[in-house]
PDB file of C-alpha atoms in Angstrom:
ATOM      1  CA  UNK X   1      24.447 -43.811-220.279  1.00  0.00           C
ATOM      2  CA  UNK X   2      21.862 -41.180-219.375  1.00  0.00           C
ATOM      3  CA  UNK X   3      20.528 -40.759-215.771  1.00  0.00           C
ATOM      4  CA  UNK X   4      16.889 -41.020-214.261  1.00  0.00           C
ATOM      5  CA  UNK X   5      14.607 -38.230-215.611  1.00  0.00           C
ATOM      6  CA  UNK X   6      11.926 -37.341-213.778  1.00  0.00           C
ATOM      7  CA  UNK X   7       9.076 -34.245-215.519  1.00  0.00           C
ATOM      8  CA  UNK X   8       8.864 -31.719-215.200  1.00  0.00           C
ATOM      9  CA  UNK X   9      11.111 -30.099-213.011  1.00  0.00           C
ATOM     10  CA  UNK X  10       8.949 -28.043-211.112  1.00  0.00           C
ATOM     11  CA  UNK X  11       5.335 -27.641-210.607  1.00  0.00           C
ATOM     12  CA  UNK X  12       3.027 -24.995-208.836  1.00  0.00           C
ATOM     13  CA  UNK X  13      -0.496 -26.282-208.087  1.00  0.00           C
ATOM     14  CA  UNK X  14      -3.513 -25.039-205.794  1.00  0.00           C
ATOM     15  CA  UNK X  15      -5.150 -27.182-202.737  1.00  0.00           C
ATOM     16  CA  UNK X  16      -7.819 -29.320-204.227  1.00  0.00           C
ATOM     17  CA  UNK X  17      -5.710 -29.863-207.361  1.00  0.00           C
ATOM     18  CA  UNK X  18      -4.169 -33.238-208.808  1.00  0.00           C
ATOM     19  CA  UNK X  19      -1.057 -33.743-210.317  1.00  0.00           C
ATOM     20  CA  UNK X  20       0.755 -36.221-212.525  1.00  0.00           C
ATOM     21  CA  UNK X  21       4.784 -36.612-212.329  1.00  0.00           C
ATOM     22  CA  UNK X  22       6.756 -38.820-214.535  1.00  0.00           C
ATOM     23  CA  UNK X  23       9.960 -40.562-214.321  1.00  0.00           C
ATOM     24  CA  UNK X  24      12.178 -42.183-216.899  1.00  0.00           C
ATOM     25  CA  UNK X  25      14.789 -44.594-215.087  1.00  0.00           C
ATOM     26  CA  UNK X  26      18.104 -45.968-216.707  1.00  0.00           C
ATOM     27  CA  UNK X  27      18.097 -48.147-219.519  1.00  0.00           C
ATOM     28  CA  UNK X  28      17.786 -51.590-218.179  1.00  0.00           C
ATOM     29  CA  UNK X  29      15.945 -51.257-215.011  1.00  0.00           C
ATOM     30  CA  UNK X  30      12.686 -52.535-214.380  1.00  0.00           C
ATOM     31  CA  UNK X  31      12.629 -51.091-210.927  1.00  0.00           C
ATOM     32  CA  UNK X  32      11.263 -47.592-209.830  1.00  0.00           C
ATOM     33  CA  UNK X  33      10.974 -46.034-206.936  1.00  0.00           C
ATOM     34  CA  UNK X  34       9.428 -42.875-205.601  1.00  0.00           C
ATOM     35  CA  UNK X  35      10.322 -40.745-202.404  1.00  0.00           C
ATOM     36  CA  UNK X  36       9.091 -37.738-200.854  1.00  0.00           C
ATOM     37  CA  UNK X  37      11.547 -35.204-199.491  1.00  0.00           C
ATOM     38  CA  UNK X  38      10.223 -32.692-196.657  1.00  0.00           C
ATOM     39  CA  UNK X  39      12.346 -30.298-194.256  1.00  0.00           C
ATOM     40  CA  UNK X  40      10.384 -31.857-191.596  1.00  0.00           C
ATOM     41  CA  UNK X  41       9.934 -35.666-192.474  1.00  0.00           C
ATOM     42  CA  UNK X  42      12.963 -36.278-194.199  1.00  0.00           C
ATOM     43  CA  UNK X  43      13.141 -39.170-196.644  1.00  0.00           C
ATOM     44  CA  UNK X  44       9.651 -40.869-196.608  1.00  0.00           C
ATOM     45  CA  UNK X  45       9.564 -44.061-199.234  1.00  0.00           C
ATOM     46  CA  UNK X  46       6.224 -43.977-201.043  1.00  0.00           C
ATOM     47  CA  UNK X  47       6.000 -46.862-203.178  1.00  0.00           C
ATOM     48  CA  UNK X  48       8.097 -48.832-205.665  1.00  0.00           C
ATOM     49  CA  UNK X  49       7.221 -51.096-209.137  1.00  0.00           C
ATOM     50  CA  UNK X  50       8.592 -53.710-210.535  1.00  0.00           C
ATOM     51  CA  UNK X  51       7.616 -55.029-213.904  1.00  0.00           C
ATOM     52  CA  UNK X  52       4.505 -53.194-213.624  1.00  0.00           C
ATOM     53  CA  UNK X  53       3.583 -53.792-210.603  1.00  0.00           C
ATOM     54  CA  UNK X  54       3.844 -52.562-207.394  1.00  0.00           C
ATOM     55  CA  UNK X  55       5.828 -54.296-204.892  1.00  0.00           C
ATOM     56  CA  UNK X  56       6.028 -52.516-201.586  1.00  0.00           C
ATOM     57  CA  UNK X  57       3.967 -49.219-200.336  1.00  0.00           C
ATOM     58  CA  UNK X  58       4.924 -46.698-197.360  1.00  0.00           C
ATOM     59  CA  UNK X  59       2.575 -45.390-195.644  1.00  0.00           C
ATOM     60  CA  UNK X  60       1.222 -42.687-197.104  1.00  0.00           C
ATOM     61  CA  UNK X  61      -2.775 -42.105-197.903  1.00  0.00           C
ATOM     62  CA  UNK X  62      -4.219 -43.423-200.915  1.00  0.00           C
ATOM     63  CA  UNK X  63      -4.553 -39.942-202.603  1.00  0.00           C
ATOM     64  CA  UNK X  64      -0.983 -40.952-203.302  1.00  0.00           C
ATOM     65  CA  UNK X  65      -0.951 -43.746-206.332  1.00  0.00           C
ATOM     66  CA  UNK X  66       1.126 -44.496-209.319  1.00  0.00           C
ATOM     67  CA  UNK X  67       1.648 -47.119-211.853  1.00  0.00           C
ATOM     68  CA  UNK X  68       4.727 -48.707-214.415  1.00  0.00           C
ATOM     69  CA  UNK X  69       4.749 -48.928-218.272  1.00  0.00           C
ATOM     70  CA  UNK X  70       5.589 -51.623-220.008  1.00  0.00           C
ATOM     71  CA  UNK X  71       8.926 -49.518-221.134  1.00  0.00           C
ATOM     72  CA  UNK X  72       9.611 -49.390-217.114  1.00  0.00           C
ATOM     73  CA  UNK X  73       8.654 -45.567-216.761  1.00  0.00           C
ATOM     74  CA  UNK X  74       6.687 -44.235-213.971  1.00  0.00           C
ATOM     75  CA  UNK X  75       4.079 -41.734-213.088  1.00  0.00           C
ATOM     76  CA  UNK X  76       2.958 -40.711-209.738  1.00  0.00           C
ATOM     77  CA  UNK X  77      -0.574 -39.196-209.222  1.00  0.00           C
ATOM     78  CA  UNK X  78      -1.553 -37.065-206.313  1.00  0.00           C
ATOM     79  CA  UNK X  79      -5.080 -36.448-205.998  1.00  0.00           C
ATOM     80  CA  UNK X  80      -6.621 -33.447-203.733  1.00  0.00           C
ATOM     81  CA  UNK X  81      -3.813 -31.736-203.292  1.00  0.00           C
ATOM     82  CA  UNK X  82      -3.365 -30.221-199.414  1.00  0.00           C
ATOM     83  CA  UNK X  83      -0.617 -28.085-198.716  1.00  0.00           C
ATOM     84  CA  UNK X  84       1.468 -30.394-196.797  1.00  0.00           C
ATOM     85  CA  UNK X  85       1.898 -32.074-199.756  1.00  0.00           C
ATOM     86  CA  UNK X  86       4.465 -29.092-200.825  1.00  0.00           C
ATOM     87  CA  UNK X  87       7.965 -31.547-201.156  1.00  0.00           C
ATOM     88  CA  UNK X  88      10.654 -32.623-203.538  1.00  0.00           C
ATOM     89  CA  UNK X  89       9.622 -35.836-204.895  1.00  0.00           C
ATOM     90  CA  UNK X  90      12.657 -38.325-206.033  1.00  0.00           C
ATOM     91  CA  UNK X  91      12.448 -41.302-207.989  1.00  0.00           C
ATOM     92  CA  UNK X  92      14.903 -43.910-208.180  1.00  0.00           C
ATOM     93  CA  UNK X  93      15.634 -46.897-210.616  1.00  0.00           C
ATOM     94  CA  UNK X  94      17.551 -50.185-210.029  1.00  0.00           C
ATOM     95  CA  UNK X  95      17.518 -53.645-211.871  1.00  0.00           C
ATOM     96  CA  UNK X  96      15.939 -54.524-208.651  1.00  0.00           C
ATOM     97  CA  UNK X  97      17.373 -57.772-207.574  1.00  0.00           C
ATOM     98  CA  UNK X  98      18.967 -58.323-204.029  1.00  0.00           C
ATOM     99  CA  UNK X  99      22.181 -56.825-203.575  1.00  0.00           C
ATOM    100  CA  UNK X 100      21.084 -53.283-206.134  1.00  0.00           C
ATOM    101  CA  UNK X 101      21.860 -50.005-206.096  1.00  0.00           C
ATOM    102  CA  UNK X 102      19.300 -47.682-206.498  1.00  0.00           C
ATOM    103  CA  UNK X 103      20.382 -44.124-208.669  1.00  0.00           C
ATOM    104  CA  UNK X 104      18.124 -41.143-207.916  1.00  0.00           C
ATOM    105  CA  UNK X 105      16.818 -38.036-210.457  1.00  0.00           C
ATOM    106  CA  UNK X 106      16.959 -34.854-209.980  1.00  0.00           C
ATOM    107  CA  UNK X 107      13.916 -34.312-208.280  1.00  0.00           C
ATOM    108  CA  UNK X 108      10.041 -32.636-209.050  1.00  0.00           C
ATOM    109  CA  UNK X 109       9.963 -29.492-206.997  1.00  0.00           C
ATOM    110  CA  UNK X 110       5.708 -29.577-206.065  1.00  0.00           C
ATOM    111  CA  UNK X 111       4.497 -26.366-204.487  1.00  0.00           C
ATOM    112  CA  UNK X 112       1.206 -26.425-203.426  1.00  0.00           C
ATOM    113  CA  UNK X 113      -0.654 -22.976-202.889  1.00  0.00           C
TER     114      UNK X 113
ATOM    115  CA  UNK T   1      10.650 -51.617-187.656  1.00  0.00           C
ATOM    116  CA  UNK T   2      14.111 -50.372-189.405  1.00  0.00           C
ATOM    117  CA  UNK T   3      15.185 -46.798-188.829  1.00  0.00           C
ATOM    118  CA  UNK T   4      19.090 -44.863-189.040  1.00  0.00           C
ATOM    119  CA  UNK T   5      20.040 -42.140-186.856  1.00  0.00           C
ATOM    120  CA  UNK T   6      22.839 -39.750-187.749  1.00  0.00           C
ATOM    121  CA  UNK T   7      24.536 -37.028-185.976  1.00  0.00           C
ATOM    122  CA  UNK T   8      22.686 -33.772-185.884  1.00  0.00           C
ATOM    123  CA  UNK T   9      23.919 -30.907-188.046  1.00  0.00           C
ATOM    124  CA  UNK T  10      25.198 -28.233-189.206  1.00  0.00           C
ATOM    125  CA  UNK T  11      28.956 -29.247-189.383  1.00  0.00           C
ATOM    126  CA  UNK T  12      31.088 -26.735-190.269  1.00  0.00           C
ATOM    127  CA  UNK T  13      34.411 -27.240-191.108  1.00  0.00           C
ATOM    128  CA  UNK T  14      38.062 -25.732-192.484  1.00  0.00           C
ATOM    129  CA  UNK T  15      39.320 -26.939-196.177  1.00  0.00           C
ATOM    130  CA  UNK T  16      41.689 -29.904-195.263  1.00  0.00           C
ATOM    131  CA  UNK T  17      40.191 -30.700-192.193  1.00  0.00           C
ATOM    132  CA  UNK T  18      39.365 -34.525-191.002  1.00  0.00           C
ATOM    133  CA  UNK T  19      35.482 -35.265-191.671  1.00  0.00           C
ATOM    134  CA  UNK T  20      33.565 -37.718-189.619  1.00  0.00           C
ATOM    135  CA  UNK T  21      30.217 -38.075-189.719  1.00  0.00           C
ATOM    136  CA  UNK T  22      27.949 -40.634-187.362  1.00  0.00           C
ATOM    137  CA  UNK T  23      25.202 -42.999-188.179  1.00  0.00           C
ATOM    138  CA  UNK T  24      23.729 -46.027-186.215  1.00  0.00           C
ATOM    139  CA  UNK T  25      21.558 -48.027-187.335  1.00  0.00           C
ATOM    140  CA  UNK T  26      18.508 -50.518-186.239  1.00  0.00           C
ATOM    141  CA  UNK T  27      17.296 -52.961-188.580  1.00  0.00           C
ATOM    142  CA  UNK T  28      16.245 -56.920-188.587  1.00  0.00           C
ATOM    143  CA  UNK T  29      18.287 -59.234-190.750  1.00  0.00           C
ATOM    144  CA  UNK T  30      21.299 -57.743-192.529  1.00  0.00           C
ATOM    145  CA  UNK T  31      21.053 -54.879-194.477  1.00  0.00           C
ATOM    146  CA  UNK T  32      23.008 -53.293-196.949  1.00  0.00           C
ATOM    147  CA  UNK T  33      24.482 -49.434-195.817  1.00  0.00           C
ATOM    148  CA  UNK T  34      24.781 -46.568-198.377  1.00  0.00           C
ATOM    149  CA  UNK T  35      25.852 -42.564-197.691  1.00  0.00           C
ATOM    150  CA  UNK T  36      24.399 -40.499-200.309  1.00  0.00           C
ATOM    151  CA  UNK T  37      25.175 -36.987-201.123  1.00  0.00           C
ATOM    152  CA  UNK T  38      22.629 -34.178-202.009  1.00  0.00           C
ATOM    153  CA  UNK T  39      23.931 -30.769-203.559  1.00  0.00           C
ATOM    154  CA  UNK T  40      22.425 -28.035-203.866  1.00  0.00           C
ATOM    155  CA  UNK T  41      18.537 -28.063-205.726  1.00  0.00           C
ATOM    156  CA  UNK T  42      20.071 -31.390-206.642  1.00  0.00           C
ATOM    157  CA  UNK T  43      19.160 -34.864-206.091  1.00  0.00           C
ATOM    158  CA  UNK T  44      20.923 -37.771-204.331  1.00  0.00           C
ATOM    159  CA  UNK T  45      24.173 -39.598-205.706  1.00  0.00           C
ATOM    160  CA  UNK T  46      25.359 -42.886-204.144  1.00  0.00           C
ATOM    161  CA  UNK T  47      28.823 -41.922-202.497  1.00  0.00           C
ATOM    162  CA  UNK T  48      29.131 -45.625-201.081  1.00  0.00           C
ATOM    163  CA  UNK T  49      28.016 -48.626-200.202  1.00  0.00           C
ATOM    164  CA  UNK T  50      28.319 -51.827-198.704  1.00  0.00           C
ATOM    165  CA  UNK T  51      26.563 -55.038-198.496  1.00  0.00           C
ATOM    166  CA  UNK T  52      27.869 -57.270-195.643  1.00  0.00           C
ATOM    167  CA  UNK T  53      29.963 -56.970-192.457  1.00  0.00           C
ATOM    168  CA  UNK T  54      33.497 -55.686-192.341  1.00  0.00           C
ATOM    169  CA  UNK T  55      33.245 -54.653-195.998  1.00  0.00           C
ATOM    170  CA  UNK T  56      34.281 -51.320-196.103  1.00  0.00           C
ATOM    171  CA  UNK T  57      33.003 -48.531-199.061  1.00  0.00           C
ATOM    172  CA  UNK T  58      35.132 -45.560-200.306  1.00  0.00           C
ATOM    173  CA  UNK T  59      34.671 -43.124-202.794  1.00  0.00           C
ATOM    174  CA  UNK T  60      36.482 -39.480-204.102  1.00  0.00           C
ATOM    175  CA  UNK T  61      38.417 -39.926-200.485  1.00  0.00           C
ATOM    176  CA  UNK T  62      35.330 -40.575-198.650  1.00  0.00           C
ATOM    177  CA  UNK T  63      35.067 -43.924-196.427  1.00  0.00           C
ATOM    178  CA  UNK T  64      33.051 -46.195-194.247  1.00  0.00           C
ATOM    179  CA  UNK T  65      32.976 -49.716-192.288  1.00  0.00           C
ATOM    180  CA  UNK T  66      29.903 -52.082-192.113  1.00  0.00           C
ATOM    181  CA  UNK T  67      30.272 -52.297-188.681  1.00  0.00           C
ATOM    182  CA  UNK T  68      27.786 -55.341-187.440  1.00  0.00           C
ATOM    183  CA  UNK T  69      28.383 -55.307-183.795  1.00  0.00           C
ATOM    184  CA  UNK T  70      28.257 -51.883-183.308  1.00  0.00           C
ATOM    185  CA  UNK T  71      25.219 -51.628-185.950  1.00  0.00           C
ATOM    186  CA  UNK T  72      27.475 -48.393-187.241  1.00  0.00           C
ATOM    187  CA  UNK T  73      28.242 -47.191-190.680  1.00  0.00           C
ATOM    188  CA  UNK T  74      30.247 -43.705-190.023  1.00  0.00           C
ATOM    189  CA  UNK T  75      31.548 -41.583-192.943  1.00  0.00           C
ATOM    190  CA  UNK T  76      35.239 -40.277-193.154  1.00  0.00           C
ATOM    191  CA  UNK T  77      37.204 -38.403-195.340  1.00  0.00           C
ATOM    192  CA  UNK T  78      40.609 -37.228-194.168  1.00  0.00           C
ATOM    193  CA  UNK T  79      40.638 -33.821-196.160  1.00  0.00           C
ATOM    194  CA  UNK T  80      37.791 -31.880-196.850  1.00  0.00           C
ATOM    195  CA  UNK T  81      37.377 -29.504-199.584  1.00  0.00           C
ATOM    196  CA  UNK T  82      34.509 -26.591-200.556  1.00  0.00           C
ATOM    197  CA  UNK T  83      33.554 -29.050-203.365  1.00  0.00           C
ATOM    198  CA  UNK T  84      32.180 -31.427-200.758  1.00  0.00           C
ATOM    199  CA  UNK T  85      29.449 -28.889-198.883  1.00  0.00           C
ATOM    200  CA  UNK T  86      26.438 -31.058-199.371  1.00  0.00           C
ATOM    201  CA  UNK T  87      23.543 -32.513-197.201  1.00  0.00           C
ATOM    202  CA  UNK T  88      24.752 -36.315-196.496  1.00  0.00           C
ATOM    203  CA  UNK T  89      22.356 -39.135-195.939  1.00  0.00           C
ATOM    204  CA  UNK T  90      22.982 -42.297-194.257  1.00  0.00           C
ATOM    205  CA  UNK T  91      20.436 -45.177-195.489  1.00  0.00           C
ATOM    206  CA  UNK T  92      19.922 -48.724-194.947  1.00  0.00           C
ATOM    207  CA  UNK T  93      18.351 -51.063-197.467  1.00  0.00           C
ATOM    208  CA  UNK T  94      15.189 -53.519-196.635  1.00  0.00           C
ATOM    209  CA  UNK T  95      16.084 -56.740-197.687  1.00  0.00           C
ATOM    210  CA  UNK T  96      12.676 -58.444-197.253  1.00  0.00           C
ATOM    211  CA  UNK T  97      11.349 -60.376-200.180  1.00  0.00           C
ATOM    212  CA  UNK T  98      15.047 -60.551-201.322  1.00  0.00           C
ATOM    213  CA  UNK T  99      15.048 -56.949-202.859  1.00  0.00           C
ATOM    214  CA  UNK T 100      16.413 -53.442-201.729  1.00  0.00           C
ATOM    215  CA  UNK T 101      13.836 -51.915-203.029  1.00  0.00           C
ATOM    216  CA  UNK T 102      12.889 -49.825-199.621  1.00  0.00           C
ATOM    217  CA  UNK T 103      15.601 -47.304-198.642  1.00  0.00           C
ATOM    218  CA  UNK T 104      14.818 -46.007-195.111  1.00  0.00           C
ATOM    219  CA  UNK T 105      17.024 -43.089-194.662  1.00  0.00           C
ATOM    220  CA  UNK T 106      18.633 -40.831-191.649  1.00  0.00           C
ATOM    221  CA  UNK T 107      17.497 -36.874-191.205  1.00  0.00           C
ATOM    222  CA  UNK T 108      20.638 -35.714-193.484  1.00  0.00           C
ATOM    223  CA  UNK T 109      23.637 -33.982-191.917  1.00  0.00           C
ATOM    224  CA  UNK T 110      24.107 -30.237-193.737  1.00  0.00           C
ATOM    225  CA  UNK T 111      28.211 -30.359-194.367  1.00  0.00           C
ATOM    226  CA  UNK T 112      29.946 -27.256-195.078  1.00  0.00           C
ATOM    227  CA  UNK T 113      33.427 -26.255-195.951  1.00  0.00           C
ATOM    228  CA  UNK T 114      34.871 -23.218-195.494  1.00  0.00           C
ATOM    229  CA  UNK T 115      37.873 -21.710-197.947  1.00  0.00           C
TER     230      UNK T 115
END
C-alpha cells in the first residue's frame, strides 16, 4: 500500500512569492492534515480536511489556506511569502474517525529567500 | 489548552544501553498518546500508540504506559542500537468533536547512538 506523497520535495521561493504544495494521502482516507516543522516552533498544526472540508484550523494567519479534492488530495497555498515562513511542511492522512492514526509524508522542504 | 513536555536533548548514548525518554502531558478529557520517530531529512513514523489508561504501546523493542494519574507517557527500550539515532516526538491527540484530527506535539528529543 503506498504511503502519503506530498510535491514536490523541495522548493526555493523569494519573499513576496506564493506557493502551492500538494499531498496525496493513503488510499482510503478522507482525512488530511498539514503541519509546519520549524527548529524554533516545533510541530505547529495548521489545518486539517475532511471530505472536503475543513474541520479544525491552528492558528496561523490567513496567508496560510488550503482546500480537499473530491479524490481526498490536498494542496496548501501560502500567499506573500516572508522568510519565517522557511519550514518543513508535513501532511498527514487518517480515515479520520475517533480512535485514528494519523501516517505522515516525507515532508516539502520550503526555503524562502 | 493541551500541550506535552518532553525531556530536553541531546541524549547520547552507548549501543546496548537502556533508553528512557520523558514526556508529561496536560490535556482536558482523555487523549490518545503516540511517540513518533523522525530520521534523518525524513518525515515522522508512528512508533506507538495508545488510546486509554494502563494500555501500554510497544514497537521494534520500544515501549510505553498510558499513565493517567501521572498524565505520563515515557518511552523505553532496553537496548539501543545506531539504527535508532532519530529525533523522537511525544504527541497527544485532541479528541474534541470525536476526531484525532489535531496532534499537538512535544519539542522532539535528538537520540543518538554511538557504535
Amino acid at each position: 500500500k503506498a504511503g502519503v506523497t506530498q510535491t514536490p520535495r523541495y522548493l526555493i521561493k523569494t519573499r513576496g512569492q506564493q506557493v502551492t504544495l500538494s499531498c496525496s494521502p493513503i488510499s482510503g482516507h478522507r482525512s488530511v492534515s498539514w503541519y509546519q516543522q520549524t527548529p524554533g516552533q516545533g510541530l505547529q498544526f495548521l489545518f486539517e480536511y475532511f471530505s472536503e472540508t475543513q474541520r479544525n484550523k491552528g492558528n496561523f494567519p490567513g496567508r496560510f489556506s488550503g482546500r480537499q479534492f473530491s479524490n481526498s488530495r490536498s494542496e496548501m497555498n501560502v500567499s506573500t511569502l516572508e522568510l519565517g515562513d522557511s519550514a518543513l511542511y508535513l501532511c498527514a492522512s487518517s480515515f479520520g474517525t475517533a480512535t485514528d492514526t494519523q501516517y505522515f509524508g516525507p515532508g516539502t522542504r520550503l526555503t524562502v529567500l | 489548552g493541551n500541550s506535552v513536555t518532553q525531556m530536553e536533548g541531546p541524549v547520547t548514548l552507548s549501543e546496548e544501553a537502556f533508553l528512557t525518554i520523558n514526556c508529561t502531558y496536560t490535556a482536558t478529557g482523555y487523549p490518545s498518546l503516540f511517540w513518533y520517530v523522525q530520521y534523518p531529512g525524513e518525515g515522522l513514523q508512528l512508533l506507538l500508540k495508545a488510546t486509554k489508561a494502563d494500555d501500554k504501546g510497544s514497537n521494534k523493542g520500544f515501549e510505553a504506559t498510558y499513565r493517567k494519574e501521572t498524565t505520563s507517557f515515557h518511552l523505553e527500550k532496553g537496548s539501543v542500537q545506531v539504527s535508532d539515532s532519530a529525533v523522537y516526538f511525544c504527541a497527544l491527540s485532541d479528541r474534541r468533536g470525536g476526531s484525532n484530527y489535531k496532534l499537538t506535539f512535544g519539542k522532539g528529543t535528538l537520540l543518538t547512538v554511538n557504535p
